[in-house]
mmCIF file of C-alpha atoms in Angstrom:
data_model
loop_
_atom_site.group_PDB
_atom_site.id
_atom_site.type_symbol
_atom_site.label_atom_id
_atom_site.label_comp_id
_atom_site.label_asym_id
_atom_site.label_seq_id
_atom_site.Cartn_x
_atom_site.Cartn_y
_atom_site.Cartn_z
ATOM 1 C CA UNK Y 49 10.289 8.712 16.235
ATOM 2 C CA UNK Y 50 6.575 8.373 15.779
ATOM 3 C CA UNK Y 51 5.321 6.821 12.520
ATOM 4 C CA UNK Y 52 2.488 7.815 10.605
ATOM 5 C CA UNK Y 53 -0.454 8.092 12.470
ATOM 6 C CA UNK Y 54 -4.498 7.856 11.473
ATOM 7 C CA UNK Y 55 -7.268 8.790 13.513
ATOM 8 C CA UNK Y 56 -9.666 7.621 13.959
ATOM 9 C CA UNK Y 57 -9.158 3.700 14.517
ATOM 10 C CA UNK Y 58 -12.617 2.608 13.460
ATOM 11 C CA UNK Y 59 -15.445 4.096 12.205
ATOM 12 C CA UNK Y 60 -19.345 3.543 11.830
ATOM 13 C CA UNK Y 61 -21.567 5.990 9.468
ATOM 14 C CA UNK Y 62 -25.030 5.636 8.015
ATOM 15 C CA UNK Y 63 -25.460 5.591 4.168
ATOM 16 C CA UNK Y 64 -25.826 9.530 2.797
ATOM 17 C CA UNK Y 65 -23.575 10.875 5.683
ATOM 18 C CA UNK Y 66 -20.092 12.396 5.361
ATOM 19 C CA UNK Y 67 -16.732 11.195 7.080
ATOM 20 C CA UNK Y 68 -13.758 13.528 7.318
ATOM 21 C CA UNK Y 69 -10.475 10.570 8.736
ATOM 22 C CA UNK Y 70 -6.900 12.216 9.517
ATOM 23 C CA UNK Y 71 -3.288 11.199 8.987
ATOM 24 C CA UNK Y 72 -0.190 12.558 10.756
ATOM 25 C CA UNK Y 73 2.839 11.648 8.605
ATOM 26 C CA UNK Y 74 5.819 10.088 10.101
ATOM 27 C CA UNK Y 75 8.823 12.535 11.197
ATOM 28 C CA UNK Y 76 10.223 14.334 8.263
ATOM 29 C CA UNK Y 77 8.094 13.238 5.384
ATOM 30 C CA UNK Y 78 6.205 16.212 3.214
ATOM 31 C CA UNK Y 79 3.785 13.680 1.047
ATOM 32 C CA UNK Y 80 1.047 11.738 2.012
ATOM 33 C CA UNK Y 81 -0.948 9.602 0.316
ATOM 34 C CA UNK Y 82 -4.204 7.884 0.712
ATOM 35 C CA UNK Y 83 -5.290 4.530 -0.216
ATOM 36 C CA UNK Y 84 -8.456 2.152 0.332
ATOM 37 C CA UNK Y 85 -8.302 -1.643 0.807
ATOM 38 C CA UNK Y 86 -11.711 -3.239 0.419
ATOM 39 C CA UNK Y 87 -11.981 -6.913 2.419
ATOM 40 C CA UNK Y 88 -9.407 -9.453 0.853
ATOM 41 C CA UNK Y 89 -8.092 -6.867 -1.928
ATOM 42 C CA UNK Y 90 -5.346 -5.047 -2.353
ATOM 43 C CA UNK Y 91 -5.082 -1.250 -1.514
ATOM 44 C CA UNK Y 92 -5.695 1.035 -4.278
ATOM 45 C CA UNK Y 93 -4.539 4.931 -4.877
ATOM 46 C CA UNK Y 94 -7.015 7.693 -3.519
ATOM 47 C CA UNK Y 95 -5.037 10.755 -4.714
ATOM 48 C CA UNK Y 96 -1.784 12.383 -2.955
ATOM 49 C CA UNK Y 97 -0.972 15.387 -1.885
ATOM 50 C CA UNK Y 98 2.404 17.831 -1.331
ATOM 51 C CA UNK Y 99 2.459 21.093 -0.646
ATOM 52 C CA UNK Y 100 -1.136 21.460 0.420
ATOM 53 C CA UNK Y 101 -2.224 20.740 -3.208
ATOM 54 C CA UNK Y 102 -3.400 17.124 -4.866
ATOM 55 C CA UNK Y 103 -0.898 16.260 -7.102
ATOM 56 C CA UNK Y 104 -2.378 13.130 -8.652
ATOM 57 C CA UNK Y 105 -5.431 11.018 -7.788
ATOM 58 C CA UNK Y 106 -6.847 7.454 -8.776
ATOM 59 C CA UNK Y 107 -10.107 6.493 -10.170
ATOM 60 C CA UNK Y 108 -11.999 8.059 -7.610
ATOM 61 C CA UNK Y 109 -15.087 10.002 -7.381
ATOM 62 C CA UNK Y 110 -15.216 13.542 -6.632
ATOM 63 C CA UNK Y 111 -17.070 12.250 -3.288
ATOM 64 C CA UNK Y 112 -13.968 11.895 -2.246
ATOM 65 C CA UNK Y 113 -11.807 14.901 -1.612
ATOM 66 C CA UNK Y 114 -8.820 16.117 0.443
ATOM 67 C CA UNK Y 115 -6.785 18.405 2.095
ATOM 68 C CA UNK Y 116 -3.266 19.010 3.251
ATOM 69 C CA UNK Y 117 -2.285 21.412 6.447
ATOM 70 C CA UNK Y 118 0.572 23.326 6.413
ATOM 71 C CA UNK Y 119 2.085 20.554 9.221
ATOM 72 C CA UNK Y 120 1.863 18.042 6.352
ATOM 73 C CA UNK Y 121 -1.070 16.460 8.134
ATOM 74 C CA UNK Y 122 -4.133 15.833 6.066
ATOM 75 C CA UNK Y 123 -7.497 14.741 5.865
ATOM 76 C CA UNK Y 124 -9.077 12.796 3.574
ATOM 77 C CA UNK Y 125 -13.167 13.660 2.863
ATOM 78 C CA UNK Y 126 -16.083 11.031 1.909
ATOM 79 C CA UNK Y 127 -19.454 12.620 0.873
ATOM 80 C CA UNK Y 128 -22.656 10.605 0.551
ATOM 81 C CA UNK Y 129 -21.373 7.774 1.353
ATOM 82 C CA UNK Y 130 -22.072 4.415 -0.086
ATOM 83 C CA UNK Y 131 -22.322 0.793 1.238
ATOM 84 C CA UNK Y 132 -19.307 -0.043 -1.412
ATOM 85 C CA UNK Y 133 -17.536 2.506 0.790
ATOM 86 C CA UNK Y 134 -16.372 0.032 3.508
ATOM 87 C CA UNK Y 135 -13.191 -0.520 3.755
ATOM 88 C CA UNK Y 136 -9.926 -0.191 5.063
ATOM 89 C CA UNK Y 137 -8.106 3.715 4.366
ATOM 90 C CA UNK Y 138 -4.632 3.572 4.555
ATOM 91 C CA UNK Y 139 -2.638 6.763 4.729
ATOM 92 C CA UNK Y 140 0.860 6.260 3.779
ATOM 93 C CA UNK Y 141 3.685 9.164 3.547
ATOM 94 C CA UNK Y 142 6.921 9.935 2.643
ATOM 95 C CA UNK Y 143 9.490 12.407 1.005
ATOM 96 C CA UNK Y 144 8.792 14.048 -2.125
ATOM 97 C CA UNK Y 145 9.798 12.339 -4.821
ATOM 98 C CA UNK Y 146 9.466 9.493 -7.551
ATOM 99 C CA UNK Y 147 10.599 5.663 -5.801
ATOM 100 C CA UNK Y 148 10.779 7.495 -2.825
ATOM 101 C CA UNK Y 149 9.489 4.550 -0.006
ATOM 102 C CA UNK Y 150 5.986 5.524 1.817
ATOM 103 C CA UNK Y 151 5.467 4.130 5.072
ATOM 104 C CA UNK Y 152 1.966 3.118 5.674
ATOM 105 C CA UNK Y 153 0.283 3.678 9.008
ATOM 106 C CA UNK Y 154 -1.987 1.225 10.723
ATOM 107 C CA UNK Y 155 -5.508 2.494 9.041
ATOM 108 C CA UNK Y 156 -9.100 3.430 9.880
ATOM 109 C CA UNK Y 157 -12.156 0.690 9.390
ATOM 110 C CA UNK Y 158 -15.033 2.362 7.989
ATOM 111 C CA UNK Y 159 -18.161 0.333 8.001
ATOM 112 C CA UNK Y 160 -20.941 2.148 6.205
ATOM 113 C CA UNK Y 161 -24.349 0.576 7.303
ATOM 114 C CA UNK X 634 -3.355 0.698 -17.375
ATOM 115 C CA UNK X 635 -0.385 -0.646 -14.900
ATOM 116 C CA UNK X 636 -1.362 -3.834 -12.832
ATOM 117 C CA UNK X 637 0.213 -6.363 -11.003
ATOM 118 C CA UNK X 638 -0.620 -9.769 -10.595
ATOM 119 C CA UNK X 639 0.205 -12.108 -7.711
ATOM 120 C CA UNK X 640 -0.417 -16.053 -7.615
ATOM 121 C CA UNK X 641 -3.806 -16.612 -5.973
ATOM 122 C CA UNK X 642 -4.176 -17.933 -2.245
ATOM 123 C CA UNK X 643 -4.284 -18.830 0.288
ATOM 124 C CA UNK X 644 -0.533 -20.738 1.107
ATOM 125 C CA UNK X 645 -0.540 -22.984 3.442
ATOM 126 C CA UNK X 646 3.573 -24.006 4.858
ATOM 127 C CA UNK X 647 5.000 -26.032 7.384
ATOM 128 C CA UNK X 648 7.783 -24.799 9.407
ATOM 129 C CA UNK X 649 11.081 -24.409 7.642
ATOM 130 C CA UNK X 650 9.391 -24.736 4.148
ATOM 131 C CA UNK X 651 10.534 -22.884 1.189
ATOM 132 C CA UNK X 652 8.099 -20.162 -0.117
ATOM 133 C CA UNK X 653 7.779 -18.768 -3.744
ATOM 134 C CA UNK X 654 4.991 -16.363 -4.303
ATOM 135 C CA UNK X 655 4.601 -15.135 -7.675
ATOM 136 C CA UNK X 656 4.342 -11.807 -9.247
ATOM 137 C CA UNK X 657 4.208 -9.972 -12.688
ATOM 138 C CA UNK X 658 3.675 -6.465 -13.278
ATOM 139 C CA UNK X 659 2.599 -4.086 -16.591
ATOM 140 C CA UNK X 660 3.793 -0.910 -16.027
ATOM 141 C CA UNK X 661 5.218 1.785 -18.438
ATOM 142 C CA UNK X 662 8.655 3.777 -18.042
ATOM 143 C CA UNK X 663 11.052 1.952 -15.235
ATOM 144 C CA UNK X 664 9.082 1.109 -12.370
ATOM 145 C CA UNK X 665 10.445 0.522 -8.759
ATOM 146 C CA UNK X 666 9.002 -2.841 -7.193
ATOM 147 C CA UNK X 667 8.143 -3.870 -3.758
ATOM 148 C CA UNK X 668 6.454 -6.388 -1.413
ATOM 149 C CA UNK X 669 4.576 -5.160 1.397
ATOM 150 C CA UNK X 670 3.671 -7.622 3.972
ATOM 151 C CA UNK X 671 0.707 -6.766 6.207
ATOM 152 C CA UNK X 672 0.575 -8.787 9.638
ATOM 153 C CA UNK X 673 -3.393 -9.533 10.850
ATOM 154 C CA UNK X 674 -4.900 -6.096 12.221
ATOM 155 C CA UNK X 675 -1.989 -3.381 11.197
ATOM 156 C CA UNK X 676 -1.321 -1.854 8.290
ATOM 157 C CA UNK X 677 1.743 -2.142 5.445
ATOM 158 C CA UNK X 678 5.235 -2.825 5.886
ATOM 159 C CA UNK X 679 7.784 -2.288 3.080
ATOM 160 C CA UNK X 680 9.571 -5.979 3.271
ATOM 161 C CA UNK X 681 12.139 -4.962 0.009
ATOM 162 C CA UNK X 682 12.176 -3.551 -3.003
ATOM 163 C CA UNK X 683 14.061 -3.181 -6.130
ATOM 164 C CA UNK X 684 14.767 0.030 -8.436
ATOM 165 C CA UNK X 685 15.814 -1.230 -11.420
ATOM 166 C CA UNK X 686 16.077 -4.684 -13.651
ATOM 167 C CA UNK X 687 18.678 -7.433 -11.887
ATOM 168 C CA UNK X 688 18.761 -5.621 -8.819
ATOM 169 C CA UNK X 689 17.937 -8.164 -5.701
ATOM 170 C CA UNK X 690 15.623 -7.372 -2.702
ATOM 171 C CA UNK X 691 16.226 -8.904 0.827
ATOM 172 C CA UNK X 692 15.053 -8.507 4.314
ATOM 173 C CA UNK X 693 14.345 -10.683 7.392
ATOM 174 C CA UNK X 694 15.468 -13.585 5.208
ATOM 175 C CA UNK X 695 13.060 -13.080 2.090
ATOM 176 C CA UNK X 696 14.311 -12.131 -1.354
ATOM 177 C CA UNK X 697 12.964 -10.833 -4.666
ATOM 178 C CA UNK X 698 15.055 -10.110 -8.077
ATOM 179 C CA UNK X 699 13.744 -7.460 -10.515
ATOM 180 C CA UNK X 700 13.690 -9.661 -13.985
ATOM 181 C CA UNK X 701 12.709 -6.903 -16.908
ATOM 182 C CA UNK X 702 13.003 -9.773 -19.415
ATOM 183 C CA UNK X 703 9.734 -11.494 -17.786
ATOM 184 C CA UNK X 704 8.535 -8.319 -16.021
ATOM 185 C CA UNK X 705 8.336 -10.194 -12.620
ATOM 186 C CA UNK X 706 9.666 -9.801 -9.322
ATOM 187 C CA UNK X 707 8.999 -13.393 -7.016
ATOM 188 C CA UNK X 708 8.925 -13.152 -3.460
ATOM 189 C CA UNK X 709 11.060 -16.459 -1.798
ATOM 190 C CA UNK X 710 12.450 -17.536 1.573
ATOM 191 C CA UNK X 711 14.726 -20.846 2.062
ATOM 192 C CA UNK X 712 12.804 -21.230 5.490
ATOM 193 C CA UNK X 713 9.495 -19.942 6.554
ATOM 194 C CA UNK X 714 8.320 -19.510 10.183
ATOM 195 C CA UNK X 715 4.871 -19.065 12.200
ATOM 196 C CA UNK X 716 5.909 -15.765 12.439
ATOM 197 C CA UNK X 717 6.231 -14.877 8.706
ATOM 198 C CA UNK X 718 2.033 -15.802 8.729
ATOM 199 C CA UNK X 719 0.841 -12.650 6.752
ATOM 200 C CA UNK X 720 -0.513 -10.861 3.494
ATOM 201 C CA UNK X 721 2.327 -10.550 1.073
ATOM 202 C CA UNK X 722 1.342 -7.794 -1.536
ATOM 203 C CA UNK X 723 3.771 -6.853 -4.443
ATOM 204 C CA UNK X 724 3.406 -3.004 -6.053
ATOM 205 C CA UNK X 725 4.713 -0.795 -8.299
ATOM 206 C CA UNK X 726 5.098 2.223 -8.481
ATOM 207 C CA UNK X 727 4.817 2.468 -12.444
ATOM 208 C CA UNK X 728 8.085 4.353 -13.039
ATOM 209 C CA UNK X 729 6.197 6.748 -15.407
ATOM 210 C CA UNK X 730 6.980 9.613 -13.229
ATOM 211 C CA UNK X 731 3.957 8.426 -11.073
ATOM 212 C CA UNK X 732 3.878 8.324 -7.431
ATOM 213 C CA UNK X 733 0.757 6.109 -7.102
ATOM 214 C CA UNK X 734 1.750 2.106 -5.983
ATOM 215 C CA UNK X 735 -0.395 -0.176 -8.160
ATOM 216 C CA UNK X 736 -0.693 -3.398 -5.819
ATOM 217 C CA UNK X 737 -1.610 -6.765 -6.513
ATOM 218 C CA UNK X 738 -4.798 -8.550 -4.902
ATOM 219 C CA UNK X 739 -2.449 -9.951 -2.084
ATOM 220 C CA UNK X 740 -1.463 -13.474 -0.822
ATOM 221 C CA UNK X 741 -2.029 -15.095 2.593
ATOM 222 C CA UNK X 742 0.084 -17.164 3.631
ATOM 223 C CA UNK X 743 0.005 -19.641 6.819
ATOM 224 C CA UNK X 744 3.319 -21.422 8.374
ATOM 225 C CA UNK X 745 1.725 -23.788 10.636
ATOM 226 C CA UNK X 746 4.387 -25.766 13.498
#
């Protein structure tokens, strides 16, 4: 049973440019969630979506923006993109629900130079 | 807002010492709690969690008790290892009818031999 999945690993972009990174959630598991973990912090809430619509979101900006396939795959979107965009991006799924565990996959590095 | 605060690091252990790591949380409603541990390179692992006040977490050896009356939820082992070297994050998932984890900064800890 394959667990979540992001793609791709790591990640270079120039300031101004646009990434698009992509999570496959583990088997079973209709809710995905995205997080970022700067260098030596802890991760904090993107937004999440369930049936292809976001159903809550941090204190983002609207740079960032996402999207949710009928597979329960999704993609999480980064326009004009900032130094302070570096980071780790963790997707994370699980079953719909409140207290319901997610299960993290293993990230993608973004280094915005 | 919800936060969560962990003691600061880094931890450094010798084999087979006992480990506390601190945490408190804010939150409103009945949050779940968890620790996450996060190995060098990979993402998050769920290590435990707890649903509701007295309840007690354990896995691999480490445990955590949900205490309402000082909204805190400590992470301890009776024996640490090399192998239990990590980040040790504690979350919450507010309770509020939220499904965002609110995480604290993290902890590093080191077991040397």
């Amino acid at each position: 049973d394959a667990g979540v999945t992001q793609s791709p690993t790591h990640l270079i972009k120039t300031r101004g440019q646009q990434v698009t990174l992509r999570c496959s959630p583990k088997s079973g598991h209709d809710t995905v969630s995205w997080y970022q973990q700067a260098l030596g912090q802890g991760p904090q809430f993107i937004f999440q979506y369930y049936e292809e619509e976001e159903r809550q979101r941090g204190n983002f900006p609207d740079r960032f923006s996402g999207h949710q396939f009928p597979n329960y795959s999704s993609e999480l979107n980064v326009n004009a993109l900032l130094l302070g965009d570096s980071a780790l991006y963790l997707c994370a799924s699980s079953p719909w629900g409140v207290g319901r565990e997610q299960y993290f996959g293993p990230g993608t590095r973004l280094t915005v130079t | 807002g919800d936060s969560v605060t962990q003691m600061e690091g880094p931890v450094t252990l010798s084999e087979e010492a006992f480990l506390t790591i601190n945490c408190t949380y804010t939150a409103t409603g009945y949050p779940s709690l968890f620790w996450y541990v996060q190995y060098p390179g990979e993402g998050l692992q769920l290590l435990l969690k707890a649903t509701k006040a007295d309840d007690k977490g354990s896995n691999k050896g480490f445990e955590a008790t949900y205490r309402k009356e000082t909204t805190s939820f400590h992470l301890e082992k009776g024996s640490v290892q090399v192998s239990d070297s990590a980040v040790y994050f504690c979350a919450t998932d507010s309770g509020a009818g939220s499904y965002q984890l609110t995480f604290g900064k993290g902890t590093k800890l080191s077991v040397i031999p």
